[in-house]
Amino acid sequence: MNKKLDQYIEQHSTPEDPVLEDLYRQTHIRFVNPNMVSGHLQGKFLEIISLMIRPEYILEIGTFTGYSAICLSKGLKPGGRLVTIELNDELAAFAHSFFCRAGAEEQITQLTGRAQEIIPGLDQMFDLVFIDGDKREYIEY
Ligand SMILES: C[S@@+](CC[C@H](N)C(=O)[O-])C[C@H]1O[C@@H](n2cnc3c(N)ncnc32)[C@H](O)[C@@H]1O
């Protein structure tokens, strides 16, 4: 993005939540391909979309370290749930620790495996779906 535009958006956006700031930092310290994490501006955008829709049920494909799941969960209706699917089982404990720190562990259900195999077994309608897995597989999702 244009640097000036980037600065302008940063200056006019709500500051990043400290838990998300740490999640972003830890993701960069501990994982390969850390650039997959949503980050502040994308995360805020997702939060706004979710707050506008006020979904009861959200489906996310591609948890990675959990940044976008936390942002999306902020818009859930009271009692609502977010189901997030991640292929890589090494990420689950890390993401869960941040769901707890964000106070979102009751709202977020983590499923591990290939989204294409898990989704047909979900007996549920979703009000909001965030597809953020492997771009080559989107048509299958
Ligand atoms: C771009 S990252 C997700 C970033 C995360 N949504 C965020 O914004 O912080 C994509 C993730 O999708 C996962 N993934 C790729 N193919 C998948 C599949 N078939 N089913 C579930 N997860 C998949 C990858 O392991 C990776 O962690």
XYZ file of C-alpha atoms and ligand atoms in Angstrom:
168
model
C 0.000 0.000 0.000
C 1.035 3.632 -0.505
C 3.131 4.609 2.565
C 1.339 7.936 3.139
C -2.055 6.260 2.876
C -0.875 3.557 5.251
C 0.228 6.196 7.796
C -3.065 8.074 7.414
C -5.123 4.946 8.067
C -2.981 3.995 11.086
C -3.340 7.505 12.545
C -7.123 7.447 12.162
C -7.742 3.905 13.389
C -8.388 2.675 16.922
C -5.054 1.533 18.429
C -4.322 -2.180 18.311
C -5.549 -4.232 21.257
C -2.477 -5.161 23.425
C -3.306 -8.912 23.231
C -3.478 -8.732 19.430
C -0.273 -6.680 19.374
C 1.482 -9.452 21.314
C -0.091 -12.144 19.118
C 1.259 -10.372 16.038
C 4.731 -10.077 17.619
C 4.827 -13.695 18.851
C 3.668 -14.927 15.443
C 6.652 -13.179 13.860
C 9.082 -14.561 16.450
C 7.866 -18.173 16.499
C 6.448 -19.167 13.115
C 7.520 -19.461 9.511
C 5.525 -17.379 7.014
C 4.403 -14.900 9.706
C 3.165 -12.568 6.974
C 0.050 -14.786 6.783
C -1.250 -13.140 9.974
C -3.966 -10.518 9.409
C -2.491 -7.681 11.474
C -3.975 -4.460 12.792
C -5.729 -2.869 9.801
C -7.061 -6.051 8.223
C -8.124 -7.197 11.678
C -10.010 -3.961 12.341
C -11.701 -4.276 8.949
C -12.853 -7.810 9.805
C -14.051 -6.630 13.217
C -16.136 -3.853 11.607
C -17.683 -6.267 9.085
C -18.588 -8.608 11.925
C -19.978 -5.773 14.070
C -22.159 -4.646 11.142
C -23.548 -8.142 10.485
C -23.835 -9.117 14.180
C -23.656 -12.827 13.285
C -24.741 -15.627 15.541
C -22.491 -18.148 13.810
C -19.239 -17.473 11.983
C -17.130 -19.959 10.027
C -13.451 -19.267 9.381
C -11.240 -21.379 7.136
C -7.556 -20.924 8.050
C -7.019 -20.063 11.725
C -3.224 -19.748 11.527
C -2.313 -18.141 14.901
C -5.827 -16.855 15.604
C -5.591 -13.121 14.896
C -8.570 -12.877 12.519
C -10.677 -15.263 14.637
C -10.328 -12.947 17.645
C -11.214 -9.899 15.514
C -14.269 -11.560 13.955
C -15.467 -12.887 17.333
C -15.812 -9.301 18.609
C -18.920 -8.835 16.439
C -20.736 -12.004 17.529
C -24.208 -11.724 19.019
C -24.281 -12.624 22.735
C -24.179 -16.412 22.914
C -22.865 -16.632 19.335
C -20.033 -18.901 18.226
C -17.156 -18.841 15.774
C -15.924 -22.132 14.309
C -12.410 -21.933 12.901
C -10.694 -24.680 10.897
C -6.929 -25.116 10.630
C -5.008 -27.816 8.789
C -1.780 -27.485 10.794
C -2.233 -29.120 14.199
C 0.947 -27.479 15.560
C -0.855 -24.129 15.679
C -3.842 -25.128 17.811
C -2.312 -24.723 21.308
C -0.723 -21.378 20.461
C -3.960 -19.983 19.005
C -5.950 -21.316 21.961
C -3.676 -19.566 24.462
C -4.442 -16.253 22.741
C -8.187 -16.986 22.542
C -7.997 -17.353 26.340
C -6.008 -14.156 26.781
C -8.542 -12.317 24.602
C -11.397 -13.758 26.707
C -12.837 -15.402 23.581
C -12.225 -19.092 24.385
C -15.915 -19.716 25.149
C -16.976 -18.277 21.791
C -14.378 -19.928 19.555
C -14.402 -23.607 18.573
C -11.186 -24.842 16.958
C -11.309 -27.735 14.499
C -8.152 -29.301 13.108
C -7.967 -30.845 9.634
C -8.728 -30.127 5.981
C -11.648 -27.724 5.644
C -12.917 -29.641 2.587
C -13.346 -32.738 4.743
C -14.659 -31.018 7.879
C -17.241 -28.646 6.348
C -19.571 -31.346 4.923
C -19.913 -32.711 8.466
C -20.927 -29.363 10.026
C -24.657 -29.465 10.734
C -24.940 -25.707 10.937
C -25.855 -22.572 8.996
C -23.401 -19.659 9.183
C -24.199 -15.938 8.994
C -20.638 -14.962 8.088
C -17.877 -17.015 6.451
C -14.264 -15.869 6.231
C -12.307 -17.948 3.725
C -8.582 -17.490 4.374
C -7.054 -20.902 3.658
C -5.042 -22.024 0.641
C -6.003 -19.699 -2.247
C -5.757 -22.583 -4.756
C -8.483 -24.482 -2.886
C -11.093 -21.717 -2.576
C -13.406 -23.225 -5.167
C -13.445 -26.475 -3.155
C -14.258 -24.688 0.106
C -3.375 -16.944 5.444
S -3.285 -18.108 6.752
C -4.688 -17.653 7.746
C -4.444 -16.364 8.496
C -5.461 -16.052 9.574
N -6.831 -16.181 9.071
C -5.236 -14.643 10.050
O -5.833 -13.738 9.440
O -4.434 -14.413 10.950
C -3.872 -19.582 5.965
C -4.003 -20.770 6.905
O -4.855 -21.726 6.245
C -4.401 -23.012 6.580
N -4.921 -23.939 5.568
C -4.460 -24.148 4.307
N -5.203 -25.060 3.672
C -6.169 -25.443 4.545
C -7.246 -26.376 4.473
N -7.454 -27.104 3.370
N -8.047 -26.521 5.545
C -7.812 -25.786 6.668
N -6.813 -24.898 6.809
C -6.000 -24.725 5.755
C -2.890 -22.873 6.603
O -2.285 -23.918 7.349
C -2.695 -21.479 7.201
O -2.469 -21.556 8.595
